mmCIF file of C-alpha atoms in Angstrom:
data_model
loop_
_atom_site.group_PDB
_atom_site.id
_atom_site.type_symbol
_atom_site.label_atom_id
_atom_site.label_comp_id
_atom_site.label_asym_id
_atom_site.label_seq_id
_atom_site.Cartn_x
_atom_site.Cartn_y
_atom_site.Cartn_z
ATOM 1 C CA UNK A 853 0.000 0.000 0.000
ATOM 2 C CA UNK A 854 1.272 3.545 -0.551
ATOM 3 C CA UNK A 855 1.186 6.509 1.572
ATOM 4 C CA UNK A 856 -2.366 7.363 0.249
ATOM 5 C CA UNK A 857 -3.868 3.667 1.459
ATOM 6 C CA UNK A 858 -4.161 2.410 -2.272
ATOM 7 C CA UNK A 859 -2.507 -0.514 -3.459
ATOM 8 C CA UNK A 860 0.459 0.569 -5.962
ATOM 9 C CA UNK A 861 -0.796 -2.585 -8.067
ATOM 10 C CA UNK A 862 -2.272 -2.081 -11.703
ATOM 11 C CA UNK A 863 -4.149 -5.023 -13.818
ATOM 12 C CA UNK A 864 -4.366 -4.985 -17.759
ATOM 13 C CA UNK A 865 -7.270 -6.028 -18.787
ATOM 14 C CA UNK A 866 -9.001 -5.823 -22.220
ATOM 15 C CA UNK A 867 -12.518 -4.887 -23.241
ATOM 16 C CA UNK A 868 -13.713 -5.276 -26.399
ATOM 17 C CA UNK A 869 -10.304 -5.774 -27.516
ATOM 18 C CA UNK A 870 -8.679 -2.835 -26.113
ATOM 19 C CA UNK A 871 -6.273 -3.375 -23.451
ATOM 20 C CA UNK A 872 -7.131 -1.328 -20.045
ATOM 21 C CA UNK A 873 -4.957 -0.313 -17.185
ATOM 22 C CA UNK A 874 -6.960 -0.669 -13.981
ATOM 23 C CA UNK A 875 -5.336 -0.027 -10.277
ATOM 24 C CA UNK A 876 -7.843 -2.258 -8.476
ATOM 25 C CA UNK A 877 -8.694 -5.917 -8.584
ATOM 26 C CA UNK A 878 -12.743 -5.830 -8.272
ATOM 27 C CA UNK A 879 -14.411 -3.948 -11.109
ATOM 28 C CA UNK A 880 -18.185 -3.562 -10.774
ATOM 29 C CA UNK A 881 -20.228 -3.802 -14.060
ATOM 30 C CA UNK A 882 -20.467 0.422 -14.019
ATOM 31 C CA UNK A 883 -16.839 0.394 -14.450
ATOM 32 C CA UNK A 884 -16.833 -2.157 -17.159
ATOM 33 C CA UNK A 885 -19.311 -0.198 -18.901
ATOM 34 C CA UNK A 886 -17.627 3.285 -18.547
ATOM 35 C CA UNK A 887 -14.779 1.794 -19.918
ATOM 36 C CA UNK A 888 -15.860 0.456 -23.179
ATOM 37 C CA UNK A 889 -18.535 3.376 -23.456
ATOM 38 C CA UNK A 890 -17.331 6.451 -22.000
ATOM 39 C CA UNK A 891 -20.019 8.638 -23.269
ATOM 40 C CA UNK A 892 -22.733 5.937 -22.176
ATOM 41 C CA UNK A 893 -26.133 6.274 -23.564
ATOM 42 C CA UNK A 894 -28.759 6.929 -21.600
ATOM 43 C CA UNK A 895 -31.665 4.084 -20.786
ATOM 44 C CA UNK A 896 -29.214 1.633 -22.654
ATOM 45 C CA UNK A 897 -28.991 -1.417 -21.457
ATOM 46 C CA UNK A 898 -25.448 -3.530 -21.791
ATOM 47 C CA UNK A 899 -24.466 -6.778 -21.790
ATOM 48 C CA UNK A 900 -21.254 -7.488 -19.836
ATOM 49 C CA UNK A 901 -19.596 -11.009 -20.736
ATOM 50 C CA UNK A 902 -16.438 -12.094 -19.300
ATOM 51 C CA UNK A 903 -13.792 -14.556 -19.202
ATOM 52 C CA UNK A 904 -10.241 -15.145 -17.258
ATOM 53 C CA UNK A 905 -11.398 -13.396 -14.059
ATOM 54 C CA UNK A 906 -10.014 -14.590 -11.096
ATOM 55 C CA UNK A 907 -13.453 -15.030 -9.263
ATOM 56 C CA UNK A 908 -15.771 -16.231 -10.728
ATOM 57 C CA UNK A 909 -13.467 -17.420 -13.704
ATOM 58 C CA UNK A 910 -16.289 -16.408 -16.913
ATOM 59 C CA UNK A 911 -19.373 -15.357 -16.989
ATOM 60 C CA UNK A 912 -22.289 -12.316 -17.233
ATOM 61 C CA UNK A 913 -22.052 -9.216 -15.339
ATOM 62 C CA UNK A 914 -25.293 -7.427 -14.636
ATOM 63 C CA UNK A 915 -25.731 -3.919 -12.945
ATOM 64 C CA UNK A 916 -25.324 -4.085 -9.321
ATOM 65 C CA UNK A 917 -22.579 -6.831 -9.344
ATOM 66 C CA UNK A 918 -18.479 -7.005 -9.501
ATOM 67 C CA UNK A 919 -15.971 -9.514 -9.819
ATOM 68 C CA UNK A 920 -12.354 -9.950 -8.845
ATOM 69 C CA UNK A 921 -10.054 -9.239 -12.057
ATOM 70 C CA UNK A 922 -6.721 -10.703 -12.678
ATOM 71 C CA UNK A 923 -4.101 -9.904 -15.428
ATOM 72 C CA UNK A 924 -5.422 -10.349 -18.732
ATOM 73 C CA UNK A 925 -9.179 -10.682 -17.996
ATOM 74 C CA UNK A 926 -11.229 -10.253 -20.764
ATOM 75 C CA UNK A 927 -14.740 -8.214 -21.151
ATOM 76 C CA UNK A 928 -16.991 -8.227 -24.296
ATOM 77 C CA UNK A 929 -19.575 -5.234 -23.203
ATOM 78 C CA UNK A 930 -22.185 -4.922 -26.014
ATOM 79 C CA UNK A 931 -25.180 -2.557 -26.476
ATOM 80 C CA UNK A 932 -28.370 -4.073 -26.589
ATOM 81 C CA UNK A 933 -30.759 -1.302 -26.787
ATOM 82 C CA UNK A 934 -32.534 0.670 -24.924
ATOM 83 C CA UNK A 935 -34.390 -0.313 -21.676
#
């Protein structure tokens, strides 16, 4: 831990094929989402697949849940429309 209480660790991930620096090991779906759409639209609704995670392993990510990333977890966020 640094002086400021955060871990000095960073995690590349990749979301839709672009590879993300993150400095913390659980992402929640919101941050998945911001970082394949920035400039979210609003009332979309976005599917959040995943695989390589440390826990769980693969899977879906809905709103309201995280998981624990490792190095070189994978996200495939897609819009599905609006809500």
């Amino acid at each position: 831990m640094n002086e400021h209480g955060k871990h000095d660790k960073t995690y590349r991930i990749e979301v839709n094929g672009v590879s993300e620096t993150v400095n913390h090991d659980v992402l929640t779906y919101e941050e998945v989402v911001s970082l394949a759409f920035p400039q979210p639209v609003a009332n979309a609704i976005y599917s959040v697949m995943f695989e390589k995670a440390k826990d769980p392993k693969d899977g879906d990510l809905v709103a309201g849940q995280s998981i624990t990333v490792k190095e070189g977890t994978e996200f495939d966020v897609d819009d599905t429309g609006r809500s």
